[in-house]
Short mmCIF file of C-alpha atoms and ligand atoms in Angstrom, two decimals:
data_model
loop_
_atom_site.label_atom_id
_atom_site.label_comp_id
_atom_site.label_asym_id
_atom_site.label_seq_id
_atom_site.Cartn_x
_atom_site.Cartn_y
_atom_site.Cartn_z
CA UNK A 1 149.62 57.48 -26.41
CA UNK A 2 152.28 56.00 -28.48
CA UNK A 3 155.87 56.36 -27.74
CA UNK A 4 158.37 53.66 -26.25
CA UNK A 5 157.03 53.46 -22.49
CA UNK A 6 159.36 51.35 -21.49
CA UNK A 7 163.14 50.75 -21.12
CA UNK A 8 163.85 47.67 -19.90
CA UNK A 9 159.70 46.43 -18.79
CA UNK A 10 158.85 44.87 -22.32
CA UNK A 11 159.07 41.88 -20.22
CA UNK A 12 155.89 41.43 -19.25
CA UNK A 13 154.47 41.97 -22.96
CA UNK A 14 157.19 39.34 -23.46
CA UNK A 15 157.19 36.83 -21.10
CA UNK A 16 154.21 34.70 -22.87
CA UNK A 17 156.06 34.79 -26.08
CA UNK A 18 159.50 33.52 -24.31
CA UNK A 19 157.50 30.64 -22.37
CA UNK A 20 155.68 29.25 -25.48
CA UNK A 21 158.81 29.68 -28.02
CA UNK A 22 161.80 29.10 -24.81
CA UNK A 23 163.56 32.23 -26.29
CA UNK A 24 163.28 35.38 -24.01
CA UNK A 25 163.90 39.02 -25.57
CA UNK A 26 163.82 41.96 -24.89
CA UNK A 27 160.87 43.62 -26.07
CA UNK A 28 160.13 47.38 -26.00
CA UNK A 29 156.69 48.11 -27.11
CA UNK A 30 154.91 51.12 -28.43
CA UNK A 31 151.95 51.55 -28.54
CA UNK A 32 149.52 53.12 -31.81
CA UNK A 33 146.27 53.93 -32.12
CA UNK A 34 145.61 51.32 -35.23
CA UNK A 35 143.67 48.97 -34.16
CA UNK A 36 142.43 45.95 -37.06
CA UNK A 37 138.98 44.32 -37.15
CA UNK A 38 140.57 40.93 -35.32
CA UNK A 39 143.41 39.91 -33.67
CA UNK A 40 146.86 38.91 -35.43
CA UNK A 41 150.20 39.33 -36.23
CA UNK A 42 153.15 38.59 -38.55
CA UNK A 43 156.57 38.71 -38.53
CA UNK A 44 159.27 40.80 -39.84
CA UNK A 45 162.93 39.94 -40.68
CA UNK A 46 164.83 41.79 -43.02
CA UNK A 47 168.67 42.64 -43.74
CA UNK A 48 170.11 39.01 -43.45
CA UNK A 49 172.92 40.06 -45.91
CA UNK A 50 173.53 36.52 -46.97
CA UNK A 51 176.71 35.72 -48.61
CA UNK A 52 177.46 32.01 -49.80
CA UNK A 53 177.85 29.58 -46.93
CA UNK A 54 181.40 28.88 -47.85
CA UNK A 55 182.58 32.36 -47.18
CA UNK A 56 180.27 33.52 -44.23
CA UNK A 57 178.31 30.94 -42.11
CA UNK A 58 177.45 33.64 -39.15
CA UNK A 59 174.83 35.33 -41.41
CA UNK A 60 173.24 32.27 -42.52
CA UNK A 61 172.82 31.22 -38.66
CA UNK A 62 171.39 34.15 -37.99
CA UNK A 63 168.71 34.07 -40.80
CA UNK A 64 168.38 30.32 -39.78
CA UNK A 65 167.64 31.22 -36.19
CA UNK A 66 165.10 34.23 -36.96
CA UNK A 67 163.47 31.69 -39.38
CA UNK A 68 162.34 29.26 -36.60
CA UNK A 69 161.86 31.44 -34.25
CA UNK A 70 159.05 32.86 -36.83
CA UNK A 71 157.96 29.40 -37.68
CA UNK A 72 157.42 28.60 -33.16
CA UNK A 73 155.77 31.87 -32.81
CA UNK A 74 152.25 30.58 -31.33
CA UNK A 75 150.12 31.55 -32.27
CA UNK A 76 151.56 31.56 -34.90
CA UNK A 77 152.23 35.04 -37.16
CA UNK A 78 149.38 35.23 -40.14
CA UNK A 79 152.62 35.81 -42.91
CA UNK A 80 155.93 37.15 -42.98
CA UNK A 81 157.17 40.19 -44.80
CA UNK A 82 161.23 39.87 -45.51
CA UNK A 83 161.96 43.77 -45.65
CA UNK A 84 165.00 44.09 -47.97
CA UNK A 85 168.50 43.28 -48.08
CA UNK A 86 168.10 39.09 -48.63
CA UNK A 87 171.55 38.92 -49.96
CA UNK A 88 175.33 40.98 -49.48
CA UNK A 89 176.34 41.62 -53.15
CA UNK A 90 173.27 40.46 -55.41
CA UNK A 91 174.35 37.57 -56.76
CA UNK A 92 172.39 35.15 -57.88
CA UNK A 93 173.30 32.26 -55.26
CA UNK A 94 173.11 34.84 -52.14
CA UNK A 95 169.37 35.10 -53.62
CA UNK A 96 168.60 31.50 -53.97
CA UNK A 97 170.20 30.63 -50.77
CA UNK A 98 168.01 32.65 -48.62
CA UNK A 99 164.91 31.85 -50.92
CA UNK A 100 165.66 28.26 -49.56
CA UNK A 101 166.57 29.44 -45.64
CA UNK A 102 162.64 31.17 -45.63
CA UNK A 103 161.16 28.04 -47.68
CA UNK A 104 161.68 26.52 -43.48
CA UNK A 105 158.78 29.04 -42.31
CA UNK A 106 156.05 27.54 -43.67
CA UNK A 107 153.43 30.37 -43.97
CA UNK A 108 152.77 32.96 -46.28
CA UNK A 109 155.41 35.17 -47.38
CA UNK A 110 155.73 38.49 -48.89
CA UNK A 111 159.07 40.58 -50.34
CA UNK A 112 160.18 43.76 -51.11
CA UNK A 113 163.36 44.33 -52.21
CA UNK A 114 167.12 45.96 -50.72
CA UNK A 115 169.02 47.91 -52.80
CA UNK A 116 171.80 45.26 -52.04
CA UNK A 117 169.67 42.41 -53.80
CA UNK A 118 169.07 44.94 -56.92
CA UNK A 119 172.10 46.76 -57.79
CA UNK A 120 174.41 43.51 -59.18
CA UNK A 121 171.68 42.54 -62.21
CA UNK A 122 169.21 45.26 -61.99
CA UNK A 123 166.25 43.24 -60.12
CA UNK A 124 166.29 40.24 -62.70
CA UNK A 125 167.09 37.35 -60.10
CA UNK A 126 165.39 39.25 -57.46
CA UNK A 127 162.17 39.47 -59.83
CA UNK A 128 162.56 35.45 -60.91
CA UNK A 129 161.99 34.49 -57.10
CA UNK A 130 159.97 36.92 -55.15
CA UNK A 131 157.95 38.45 -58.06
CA UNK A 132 157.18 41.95 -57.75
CA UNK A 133 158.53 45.14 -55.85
CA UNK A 134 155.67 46.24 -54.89
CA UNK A 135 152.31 45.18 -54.19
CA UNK A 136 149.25 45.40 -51.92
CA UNK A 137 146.54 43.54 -50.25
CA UNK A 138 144.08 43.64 -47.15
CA UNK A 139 143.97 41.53 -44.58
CA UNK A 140 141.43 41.78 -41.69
CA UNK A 141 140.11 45.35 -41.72
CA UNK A 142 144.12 46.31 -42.85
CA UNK A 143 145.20 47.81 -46.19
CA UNK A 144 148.97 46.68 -46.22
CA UNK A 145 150.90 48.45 -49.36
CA UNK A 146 154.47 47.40 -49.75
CA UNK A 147 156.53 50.04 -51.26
CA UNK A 148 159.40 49.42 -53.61
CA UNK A 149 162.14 52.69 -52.74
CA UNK A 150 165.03 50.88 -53.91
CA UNK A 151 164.73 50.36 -57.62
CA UNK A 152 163.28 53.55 -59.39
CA UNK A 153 166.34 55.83 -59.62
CA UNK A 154 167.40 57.57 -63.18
CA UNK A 155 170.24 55.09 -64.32
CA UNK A 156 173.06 57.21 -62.68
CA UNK A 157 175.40 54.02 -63.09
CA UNK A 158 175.35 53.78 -66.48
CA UNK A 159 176.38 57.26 -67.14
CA UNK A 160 179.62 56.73 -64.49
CA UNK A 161 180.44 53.74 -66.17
CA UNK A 162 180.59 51.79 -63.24
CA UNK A 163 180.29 47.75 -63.64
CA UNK A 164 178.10 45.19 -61.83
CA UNK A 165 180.82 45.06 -58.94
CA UNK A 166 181.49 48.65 -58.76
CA UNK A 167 177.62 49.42 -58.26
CA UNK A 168 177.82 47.09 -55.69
CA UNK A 169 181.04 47.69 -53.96
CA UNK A 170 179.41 51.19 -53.79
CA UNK A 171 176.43 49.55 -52.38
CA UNK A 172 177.75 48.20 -49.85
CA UNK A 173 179.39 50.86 -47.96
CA UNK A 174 177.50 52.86 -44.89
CA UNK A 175 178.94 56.26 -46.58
CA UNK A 176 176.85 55.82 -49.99
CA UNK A 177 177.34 58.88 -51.81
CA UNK A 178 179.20 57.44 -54.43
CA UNK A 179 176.01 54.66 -55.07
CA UNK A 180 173.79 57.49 -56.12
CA UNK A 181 170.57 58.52 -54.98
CA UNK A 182 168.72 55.15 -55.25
CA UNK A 183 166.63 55.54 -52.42
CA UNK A 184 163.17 56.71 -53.63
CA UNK A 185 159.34 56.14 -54.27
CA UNK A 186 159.18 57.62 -57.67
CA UNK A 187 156.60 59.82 -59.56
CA UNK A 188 154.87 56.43 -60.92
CA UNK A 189 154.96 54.31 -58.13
CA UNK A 190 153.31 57.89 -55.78
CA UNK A 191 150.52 57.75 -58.50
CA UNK A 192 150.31 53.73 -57.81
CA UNK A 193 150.15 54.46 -53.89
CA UNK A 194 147.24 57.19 -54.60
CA UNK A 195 145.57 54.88 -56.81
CA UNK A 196 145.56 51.81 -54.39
CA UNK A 197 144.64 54.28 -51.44
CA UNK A 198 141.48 55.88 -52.70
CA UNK A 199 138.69 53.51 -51.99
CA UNK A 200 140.21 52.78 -48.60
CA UNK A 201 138.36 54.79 -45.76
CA UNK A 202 140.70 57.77 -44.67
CA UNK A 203 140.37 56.39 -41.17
CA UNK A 204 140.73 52.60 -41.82
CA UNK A 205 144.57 51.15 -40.88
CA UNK A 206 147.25 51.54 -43.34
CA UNK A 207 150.48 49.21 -43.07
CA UNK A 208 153.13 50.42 -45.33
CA UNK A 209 156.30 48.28 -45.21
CA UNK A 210 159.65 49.74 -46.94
CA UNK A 211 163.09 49.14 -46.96
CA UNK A 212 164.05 52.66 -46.76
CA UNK A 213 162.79 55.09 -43.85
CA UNK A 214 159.93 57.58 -45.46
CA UNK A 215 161.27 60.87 -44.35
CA UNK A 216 164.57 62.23 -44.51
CA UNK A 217 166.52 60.53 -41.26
CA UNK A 218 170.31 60.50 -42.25
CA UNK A 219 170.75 61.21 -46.24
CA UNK A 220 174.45 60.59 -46.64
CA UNK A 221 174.03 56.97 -45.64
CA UNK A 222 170.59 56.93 -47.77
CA UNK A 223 168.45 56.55 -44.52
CA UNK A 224 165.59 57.66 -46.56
CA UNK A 225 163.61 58.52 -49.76
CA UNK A 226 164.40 61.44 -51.84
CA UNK A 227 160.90 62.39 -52.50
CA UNK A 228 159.66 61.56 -49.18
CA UNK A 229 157.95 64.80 -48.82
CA UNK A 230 155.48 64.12 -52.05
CA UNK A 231 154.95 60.43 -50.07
CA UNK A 232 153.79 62.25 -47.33
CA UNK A 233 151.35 64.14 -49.18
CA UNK A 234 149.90 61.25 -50.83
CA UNK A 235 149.14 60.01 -47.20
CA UNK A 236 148.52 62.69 -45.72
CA UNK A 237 144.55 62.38 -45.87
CA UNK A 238 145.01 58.87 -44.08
CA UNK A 239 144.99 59.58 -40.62
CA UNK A 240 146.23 55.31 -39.27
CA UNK A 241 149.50 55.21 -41.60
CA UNK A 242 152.06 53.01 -40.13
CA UNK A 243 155.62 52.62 -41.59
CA UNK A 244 157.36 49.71 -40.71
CA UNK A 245 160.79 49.39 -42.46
CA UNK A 246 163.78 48.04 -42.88
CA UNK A 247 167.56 49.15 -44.01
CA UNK A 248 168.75 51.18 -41.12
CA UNK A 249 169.60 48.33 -38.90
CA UNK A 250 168.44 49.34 -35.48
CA UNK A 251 165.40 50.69 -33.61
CA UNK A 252 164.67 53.78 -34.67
CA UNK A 253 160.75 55.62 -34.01
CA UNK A 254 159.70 58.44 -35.89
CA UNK A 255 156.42 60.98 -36.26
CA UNK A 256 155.71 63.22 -39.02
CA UNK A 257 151.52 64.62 -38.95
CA UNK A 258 149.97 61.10 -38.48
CA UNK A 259 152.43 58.93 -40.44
CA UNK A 260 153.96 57.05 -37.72
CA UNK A 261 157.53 54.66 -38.76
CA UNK A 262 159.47 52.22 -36.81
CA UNK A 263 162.73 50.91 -38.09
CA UNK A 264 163.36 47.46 -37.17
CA UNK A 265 166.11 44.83 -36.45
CA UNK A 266 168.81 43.73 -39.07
CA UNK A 267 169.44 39.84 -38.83
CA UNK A 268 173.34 40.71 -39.76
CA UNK A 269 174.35 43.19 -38.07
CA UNK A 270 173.59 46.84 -36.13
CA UNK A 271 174.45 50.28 -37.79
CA UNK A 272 175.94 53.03 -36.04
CA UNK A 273 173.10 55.74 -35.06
CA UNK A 274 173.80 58.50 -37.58
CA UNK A 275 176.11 61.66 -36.06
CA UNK A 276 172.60 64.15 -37.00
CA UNK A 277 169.45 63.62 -37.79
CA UNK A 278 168.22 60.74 -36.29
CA UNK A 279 164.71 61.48 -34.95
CA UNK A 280 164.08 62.45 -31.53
CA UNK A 281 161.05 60.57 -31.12
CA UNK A 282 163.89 57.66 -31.08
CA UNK A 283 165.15 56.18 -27.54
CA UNK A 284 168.76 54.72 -29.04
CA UNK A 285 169.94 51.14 -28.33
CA UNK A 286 173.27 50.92 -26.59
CA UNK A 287 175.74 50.13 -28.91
CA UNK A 288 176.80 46.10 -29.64
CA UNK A 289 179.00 43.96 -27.47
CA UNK A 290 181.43 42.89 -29.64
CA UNK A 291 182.06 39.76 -27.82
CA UNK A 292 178.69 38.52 -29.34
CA UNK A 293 178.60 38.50 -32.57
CA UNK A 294 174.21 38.50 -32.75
CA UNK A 295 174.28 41.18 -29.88
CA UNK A 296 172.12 44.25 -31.67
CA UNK A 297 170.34 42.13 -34.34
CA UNK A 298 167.08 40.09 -34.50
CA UNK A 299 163.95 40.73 -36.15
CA UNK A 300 160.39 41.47 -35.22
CA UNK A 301 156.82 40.98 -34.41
CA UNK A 302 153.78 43.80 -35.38
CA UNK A 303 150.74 43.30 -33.76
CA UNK A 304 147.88 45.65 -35.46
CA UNK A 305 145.50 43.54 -33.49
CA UNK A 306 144.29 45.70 -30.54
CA UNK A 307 145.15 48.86 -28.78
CA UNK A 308 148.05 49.32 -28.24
CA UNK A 309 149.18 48.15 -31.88
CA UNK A 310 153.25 46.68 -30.40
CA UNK A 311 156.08 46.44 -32.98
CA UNK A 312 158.12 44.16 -30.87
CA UNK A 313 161.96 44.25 -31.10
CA UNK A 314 163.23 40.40 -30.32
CA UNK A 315 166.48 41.71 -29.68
CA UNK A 316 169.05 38.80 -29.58
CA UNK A 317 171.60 39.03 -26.97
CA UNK A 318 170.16 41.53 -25.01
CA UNK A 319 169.40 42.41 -21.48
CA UNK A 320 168.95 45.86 -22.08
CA UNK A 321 167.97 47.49 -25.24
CA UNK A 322 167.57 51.08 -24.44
CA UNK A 323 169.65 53.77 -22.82
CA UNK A 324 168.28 54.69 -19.63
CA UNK A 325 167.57 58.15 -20.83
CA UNK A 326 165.19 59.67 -17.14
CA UNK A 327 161.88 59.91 -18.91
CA UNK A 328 160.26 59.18 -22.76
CA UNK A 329 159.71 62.09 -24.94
CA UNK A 330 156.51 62.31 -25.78
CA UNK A 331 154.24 64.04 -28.57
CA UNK A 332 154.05 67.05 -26.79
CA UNK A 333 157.55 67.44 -28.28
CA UNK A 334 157.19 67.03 -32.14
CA UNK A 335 159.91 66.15 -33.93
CA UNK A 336 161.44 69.17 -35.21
CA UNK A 337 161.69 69.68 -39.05
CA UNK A 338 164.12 71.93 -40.01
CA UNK A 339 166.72 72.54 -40.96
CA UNK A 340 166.86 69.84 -43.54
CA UNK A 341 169.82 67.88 -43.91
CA UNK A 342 169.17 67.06 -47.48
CA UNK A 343 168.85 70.89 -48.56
CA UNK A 344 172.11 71.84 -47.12
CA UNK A 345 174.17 69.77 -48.65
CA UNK A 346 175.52 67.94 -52.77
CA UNK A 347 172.15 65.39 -52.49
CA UNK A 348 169.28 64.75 -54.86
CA UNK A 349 167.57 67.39 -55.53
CA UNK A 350 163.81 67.10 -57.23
FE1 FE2 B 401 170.64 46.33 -44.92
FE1 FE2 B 402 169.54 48.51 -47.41
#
C-alpha cells in the first residue's frame, strides 16, 4: 500500500533512469495512492549549503553534479523545486552563487527557503532572487502549495541581542536550541494554506513541499514545525496530502491520518538519525562512508504520475541504502503518538 517495499530492489524502478542518464542509484521507492491526471515528474534538490568557491569547492561539486543530473533526466522532470538551505551562512554571495549553479538546469524552477539562507539578513537577498516564501500553483490535476516554516518566528534574536553572525553561528549547529524556535507555519500563513485549499476537491492530490518536517520528528535539532498539530488540522479534510521536504538530510518516511511526508536527500552532507523520535514508519540508511565524501547525499525524483506515486532517493555513492531490517513495517502498525517529545521538555510552547 505505501511503505518502502524494498531494500536494496529499487533497481529495477531504476535501471531505465541509469541507462538513459549513465548514472545508476540506488532507488528505494514507495509507493502512494496519489495518482495526477497525466504522467510527470520533477526534481528535488535541496540543502547544498554553498559556501564561496574559494573556501569549499566539495559543496559546489555536489550542487554542480545534482544540477545535470536534473537537466539529463529524460524525460525530462516538468520543474524543479530547490527545498531550502541554498547557502551555509546567508550571505549574499553563497545566494548568488547557487542562483547561478541552478541557472545550468534549464527548466522551470521554484524555491522555498532554509533557515540557513534567512537568518544572516532576514530574507532580503533570499527575497531579491527567488521571490517569495511561499506560493502555490496546479499543475496537471495537482494542487502543489509550498510552505514557508522557516521565516515566521516572533523576533527572539533581537531580544538576545545576538548579531547577524551569532544568529547564524547558532544556525548552523545540529543542537539548535540556542537559534530559537524558528521552525514554524504560523497563524497567517495556516489561514493562507486554508484559503488556497478550499476550492480544491477534498480528494484531488495535494503536494506540499517544506523545508522543515510537518509533525514533530526530533525538536531539539528543529526537525519540525512548532504548530504542526494546527497544520494538520487544516489538512486534515484532504484525504491525498503529500509532504515532501527538506532539512533533515536523510530518508526519513512518516504517516500521521492521511498526511503522508518523505524527507529527502541533502546535496552536502547526511545528518545523524536523531537518538528518539524518528518515525517508525522510517527504514534508516546506514550511516556514511567516510572515505567518500558524497556517500549519503544526492537529491531526488517524485513521480505523482501513476500508482504507485515513487519519491526516488538517487543516493550517490551507494550500493545499499537501507539496513536490512527482516521485513517493512507496514500501516497495520501506526506510528505511535505519544508521548510527545516537545511537551516534555524547555521548547516552544503555543
Ligand atoms: Fe540543511
Ligand atoms: Fe535547514
Amino acid at each position: 500500500m505505501f511503505i518502502h517495499k524494498s531494500l536494496f530492489t529499487g533497481v529495477a524502478a531504476g535501471a531505465a533512469g541509469a541507462a538513459l542518464t549513465g548514472w545508476f542509484p540506488i532507488i528505494n521507492t514507495v509507493s502512494v495512492a496519489h495518482a495526477a491526471e497525466t504522467p510527470f515528474s520533477f526534481a528535488w534538490i535541496s540543502d547544498s549549503h554553498l559556501y564561496p568557491k574559494t573556501l569549499n569547492s566539495l559543496f559546489v561539486e555536489k550542487l554542480t553534479r545534482a544540477v545535470k543530473e536534473v537537466q539529463a533526466m529524460n524525460p525530462p522532470a516538468d520543474f524543479l523545486i530547490f527545498g531550502g538551505d541554498i547557502a551555509q551562512l546567508g550571505r549574499a554571495d553563497e545566494l548568488e552563487l547557487g542562483n547561478e549553479l541552478l541557472k545550468e538546469a534549464k527548466i522551470k524552477k521554484h524555491f522555498i527557503p532554509g533557515e540557513h539562507d534567512w537568518y544572516f539578513d532576514m530574507g532580503k537577498k533570499w527575497g531579491q532572487l527567488y521571490g517569495q516564501p511561499n506560493w502555490t500553483f496546479d499543475h496537471k490535476g495537482v494542487r502543489f502549495v509550498g510552505l514557508d516554516t522557516v521565516t515566521r518566528a516572533p523576533d527572539y534574536w533581537s531580544a538576545t541581542k545576538m548579531t547577524p553572525e551569532m544568529r547564524m553561528d547558532h544556525m548552523a549547529t545540529l543542537d539548535g536550541t540556542v537559534a530559537g524556535a524558528w521552525a514554524g507555519v504560523g497563524d497567517d500563513q495556516l489561514v493562507w494554506l486554508h484559503g488556497v485549499l478550499s476550492d480544491w476537491k477534498k480528494d484531488a492530490p495535494v503536494i506540499i513541499v517544506s523545508h522543515n518536517p510537518l509533525y514533530e520528528c526530533y525538536p531539539p535539532w528543529n526537525f519540525w514545525v512548532r504548530d504542526w498539530r494546527q497544520v494538520h488540522e487544516v489538512l486534515k479534510p484532504y484525504t491525498k496530502v503529500t509532504n515532501i521536504h527538506g532539512h533533515v538530510h536523510q530518508v526519513l518516511y512518516n504517516e500521521i491520518g492521511t498526511l503522508r511526508s518523505m524527507g529527502m536527500l541533502a546535496t552536502a552532507w547526511n545528518w545523524p538519525y536523531p537518538p528518539q523520535g524518528v518515525p517508525a514508519l522510517t527504514k534508516q540508511m546506514m550511516r556514511a562512508d567516510p572515505s567518500d565524501l558524497y556517500d549519503g547525499t544526492g537529491w531526488g525524483i517524485i513521480s505523482p504520475s501513476s500508482l504507485p506515486f515513487e519519491p526516488q532517493y538517487v543516493a550517490w555513492g551507494r550500493k545499499e541504502l537501507f539496513s536490512p531490517n527482516p521485513a517493512d513495517i507496514s500501516s497495520a502498525h501506526p506510528e505511535v503518538l505519544h508521548p510527545r517529545i516537545a511537551d516534555n521538555g524547555w521548547f516552544w510552547k503555543n
